[in-house]
mmCIF file of C-alpha atoms in Angstrom:
data_model
loop_
_atom_site.group_PDB
_atom_site.id
_atom_site.type_symbol
_atom_site.label_atom_id
_atom_site.label_comp_id
_atom_site.label_asym_id
_atom_site.label_seq_id
_atom_site.Cartn_x
_atom_site.Cartn_y
_atom_site.Cartn_z
ATOM 1 C CA MET A 769 107.622 63.874 162.346
ATOM 2 C CA LYS A 770 106.714 60.902 160.268
ATOM 3 C CA TYR A 771 106.666 60.495 156.484
ATOM 4 C CA GLN A 772 106.737 57.915 153.706
ATOM 5 C CA LYS A 773 108.115 58.600 149.830
ATOM 6 C CA MET A 774 105.577 57.316 146.914
ATOM 7 C CA ASP A 775 107.496 58.143 143.289
ATOM 8 C CA SER A 776 108.450 61.825 143.913
ATOM 9 C CA ILE A 777 105.670 62.176 146.739
ATOM 10 C CA TYR A 778 106.233 62.890 149.938
ATOM 11 C CA ILE A 779 103.786 61.680 152.608
ATOM 12 C CA ILE A 780 104.183 63.681 156.104
ATOM 13 C CA ARG A 781 102.531 63.740 159.167
ATOM 14 C CA LEU A 782 103.343 66.168 161.698
ATOM 15 C CA GLU A 783 102.636 65.500 165.128
ATOM 16 C CA ARG A 784 100.986 67.603 168.398
ATOM 17 C CA GLY A 785 103.663 70.323 169.035
ATOM 18 C CA GLU A 786 105.594 70.762 165.920
ATOM 19 C CA LYS A 787 105.715 73.776 163.818
ATOM 20 C CA ILE A 788 104.603 73.599 160.334
ATOM 21 C CA ILE A 789 107.440 76.073 158.695
ATOM 22 C CA GLU A 790 109.929 75.197 160.757
ATOM 23 C CA ARG A 791 109.786 71.208 159.834
ATOM 24 C CA LEU A 792 109.546 71.790 156.399
ATOM 25 C CA LEU A 793 112.297 73.623 156.056
ATOM 26 C CA GLU A 794 114.326 70.957 157.818
ATOM 27 C CA PHE A 795 113.138 68.319 156.109
ATOM 28 C CA CYS A 796 113.824 69.969 152.196
ATOM 29 C CA GLU A 797 117.186 71.272 153.633
ATOM 30 C CA LYS A 798 117.474 66.883 154.281
ATOM 31 C CA GLU A 799 116.054 65.415 151.741
ATOM 32 C CA LYS A 800 117.836 68.359 149.148
ATOM 33 C CA ILE A 801 114.211 69.234 148.136
ATOM 34 C CA LYS A 802 115.138 72.521 145.804
ATOM 35 C CA ALA A 803 111.723 72.919 144.058
ATOM 36 C CA GLY A 804 108.492 71.645 145.011
ATOM 37 C CA TYR A 805 104.617 72.141 145.960
ATOM 38 C CA PHE A 806 102.371 71.074 149.034
ATOM 39 C CA ASN A 807 98.957 70.757 150.803
ATOM 40 C CA GLY A 808 97.807 69.751 153.391
ATOM 41 C CA LEU A 809 95.220 69.702 156.409
ATOM 42 C CA GLY A 810 94.938 69.621 160.082
ATOM 43 C CA ALA A 811 94.542 71.107 163.243
ATOM 44 C CA VAL A 812 96.529 73.860 164.781
ATOM 45 C CA ASN A 813 96.729 76.164 167.877
ATOM 46 C CA GLU A 814 99.060 78.996 167.336
ATOM 47 C CA ILE A 815 98.637 80.543 164.340
ATOM 48 C CA GLU A 816 100.924 83.921 162.634
ATOM 49 C CA LEU A 817 99.462 85.255 159.864
ATOM 50 C CA GLY A 818 100.757 87.931 158.004
ATOM 51 C CA HIS A 819 99.093 90.421 155.125
ATOM 52 C CA PHE A 820 101.551 92.038 152.652
ATOM 53 C CA ASP A 821 101.160 95.654 152.404
ATOM 54 C CA LEU A 822 102.805 97.176 149.318
ATOM 55 C CA THR A 823 102.336 100.463 150.053
ATOM 56 C CA THR A 824 104.730 100.238 153.022
ATOM 57 C CA LYS A 825 106.070 96.906 151.922
ATOM 58 C CA LYS A 826 105.735 95.589 155.623
ATOM 59 C CA TYR A 827 103.538 92.591 156.996
ATOM 60 C CA THR A 828 100.737 93.264 159.016
ATOM 61 C CA LEU A 829 100.921 90.059 161.733
ATOM 62 C CA LEU A 830 98.730 88.514 163.269
ATOM 63 C CA ASN A 831 98.541 86.027 165.838
ATOM 64 C CA LEU A 832 95.899 83.472 166.582
ATOM 65 C CA SER A 833 95.410 80.894 170.097
ATOM 66 C CA GLY A 834 93.052 78.521 170.218
ATOM 67 C CA GLN A 835 91.565 75.373 168.180
ATOM 68 C CA PHE A 836 91.940 75.966 164.751
ATOM 69 C CA GLU A 837 91.327 73.488 161.269
ATOM 70 C CA ILE A 838 93.155 73.898 158.364
ATOM 71 C CA ALA A 839 90.562 73.775 155.810
ATOM 72 C CA SER A 840 93.722 75.191 153.224
ATOM 73 C CA LEU A 841 97.194 74.561 153.490
ATOM 74 C CA HIS A 842 99.280 74.892 150.749
ATOM 75 C CA GLY A 843 102.749 75.944 149.078
ATOM 76 C CA ASN A 844 106.122 76.020 147.066
ATOM 77 C CA ILE A 845 109.467 75.223 147.926
ATOM 78 C CA SER A 846 112.214 77.266 146.025
ATOM 79 C CA THR A 847 115.409 78.133 147.289
ATOM 80 C CA PHE A 848 116.659 81.743 148.300
ATOM 81 C CA GLU A 849 120.262 82.511 148.989
ATOM 82 C CA ASN A 850 121.322 79.059 148.896
ATOM 83 C CA LYS A 851 118.703 78.108 151.491
ATOM 84 C CA SER A 852 115.252 76.168 151.621
ATOM 85 C CA TYR A 853 112.655 78.663 151.212
ATOM 86 C CA ILE A 854 108.851 77.817 151.885
ATOM 87 C CA HIS A 855 105.862 79.931 150.410
ATOM 88 C CA ALA A 856 102.886 79.044 152.367
ATOM 89 C CA HIS A 857 99.041 80.303 152.420
ATOM 90 C CA ILE A 858 96.840 78.914 154.989
ATOM 91 C CA THR A 859 93.002 78.997 155.481
ATOM 92 C CA VAL A 860 91.935 77.895 159.769
ATOM 93 C CA GLY A 861 88.168 77.718 160.947
ATOM 94 C CA ASP A 862 87.771 77.823 164.257
ATOM 95 C CA LYS A 863 84.514 75.900 166.881
ATOM 96 C CA LYS A 864 82.039 79.005 165.433
ATOM 97 C CA PHE A 865 83.134 78.526 161.899
ATOM 98 C CA ASN A 866 84.975 81.965 161.452
ATOM 99 C CA SER A 867 87.410 81.203 159.421
ATOM 100 C CA SER A 868 91.090 83.339 159.177
ATOM 101 C CA SER A 869 93.782 83.365 156.207
ATOM 102 C CA GLY A 870 97.333 84.891 155.029
ATOM 103 C CA HIS A 871 100.497 83.921 154.467
ATOM 104 C CA LEU A 872 101.797 81.778 157.062
ATOM 105 C CA LYS A 873 104.312 82.978 158.948
ATOM 106 C CA GLU A 874 104.476 79.602 161.553
ATOM 107 C CA ALA A 875 101.743 77.668 162.903
ATOM 108 C CA THR A 876 101.796 75.011 165.563
ATOM 109 C CA ILE A 877 100.103 71.933 165.579
ATOM 110 C CA SER A 878 97.677 71.014 168.101
ATOM 111 C CA ALA A 879 96.789 67.508 166.891
ATOM 112 C CA THR A 880 98.133 66.731 163.855
ATOM 113 C CA CYS A 881 99.077 67.981 160.287
ATOM 114 C CA GLU A 882 98.769 65.710 156.917
ATOM 115 C CA ILE A 883 100.700 67.381 153.902
ATOM 116 C CA PHE A 884 101.485 65.507 150.730
ATOM 117 C CA LEU A 885 104.501 67.252 149.670
ATOM 118 C CA VAL A 886 105.678 66.639 145.561
ATOM 119 C CA LYS A 887 109.331 67.097 144.587
ATOM 120 C CA VAL A 888 109.899 67.980 141.140
ATOM 121 C CA GLU A 889 113.427 67.821 139.625
ATOM 122 C CA GLY A 890 115.861 71.093 139.553
ATOM 123 C CA GLN A 891 116.078 73.967 141.320
ATOM 124 C CA LEU A 892 113.299 77.350 141.581
ATOM 125 C CA ARG A 893 115.574 80.022 143.156
ATOM 126 C CA ARG A 894 113.897 83.574 144.554
ATOM 127 C CA LYS A 895 115.713 86.524 144.073
ATOM 128 C CA LYS A 896 114.762 89.720 146.083
ATOM 129 C CA ASP A 897 112.729 92.158 143.613
ATOM 130 C CA LYS A 898 113.631 95.609 143.969
ATOM 131 C CA GLU A 899 110.052 97.290 143.384
ATOM 132 C CA THR A 900 108.164 95.118 146.144
ATOM 133 C CA GLU A 901 110.941 94.077 147.830
ATOM 134 C CA LEU A 902 109.312 90.342 148.123
ATOM 135 C CA ASN A 903 111.643 87.357 147.620
ATOM 136 C CA LEU A 904 110.468 86.284 144.029
ATOM 137 C CA LEU A 905 110.471 83.671 142.082
ATOM 138 C CA ASP A 906 113.120 83.784 139.360
ATOM 139 C CA ILE A 907 111.592 83.449 136.383
#
């Protein structure tokens, strides 16, 4: 990972073999980012997507392998139980221009991933919602 800061924006470049969520969590802990949002693009070769079913209160997971372009990566940063928490969604496309999207559990960079991350002053917290069993923003 390489990055530079411009005002409240971090420009981050993830490199081959790095995992998006893992590296963003480490970065937020290191930089003490407790609230923010990000977007990015790039290419990945291993992806784990999730789709939450409100009836079963469980994620259906989809693992993809191959060469994929990130058409859209966006998410927010908060804390849950005093640790950094990333909530991200991604849309990826394959070489036939078919796309897959969902909640990003994790993805491994195949070429690069360029992320613009905006730090917001303060702290956003999450708490477990009893009805959905999701970790929702505590607003």
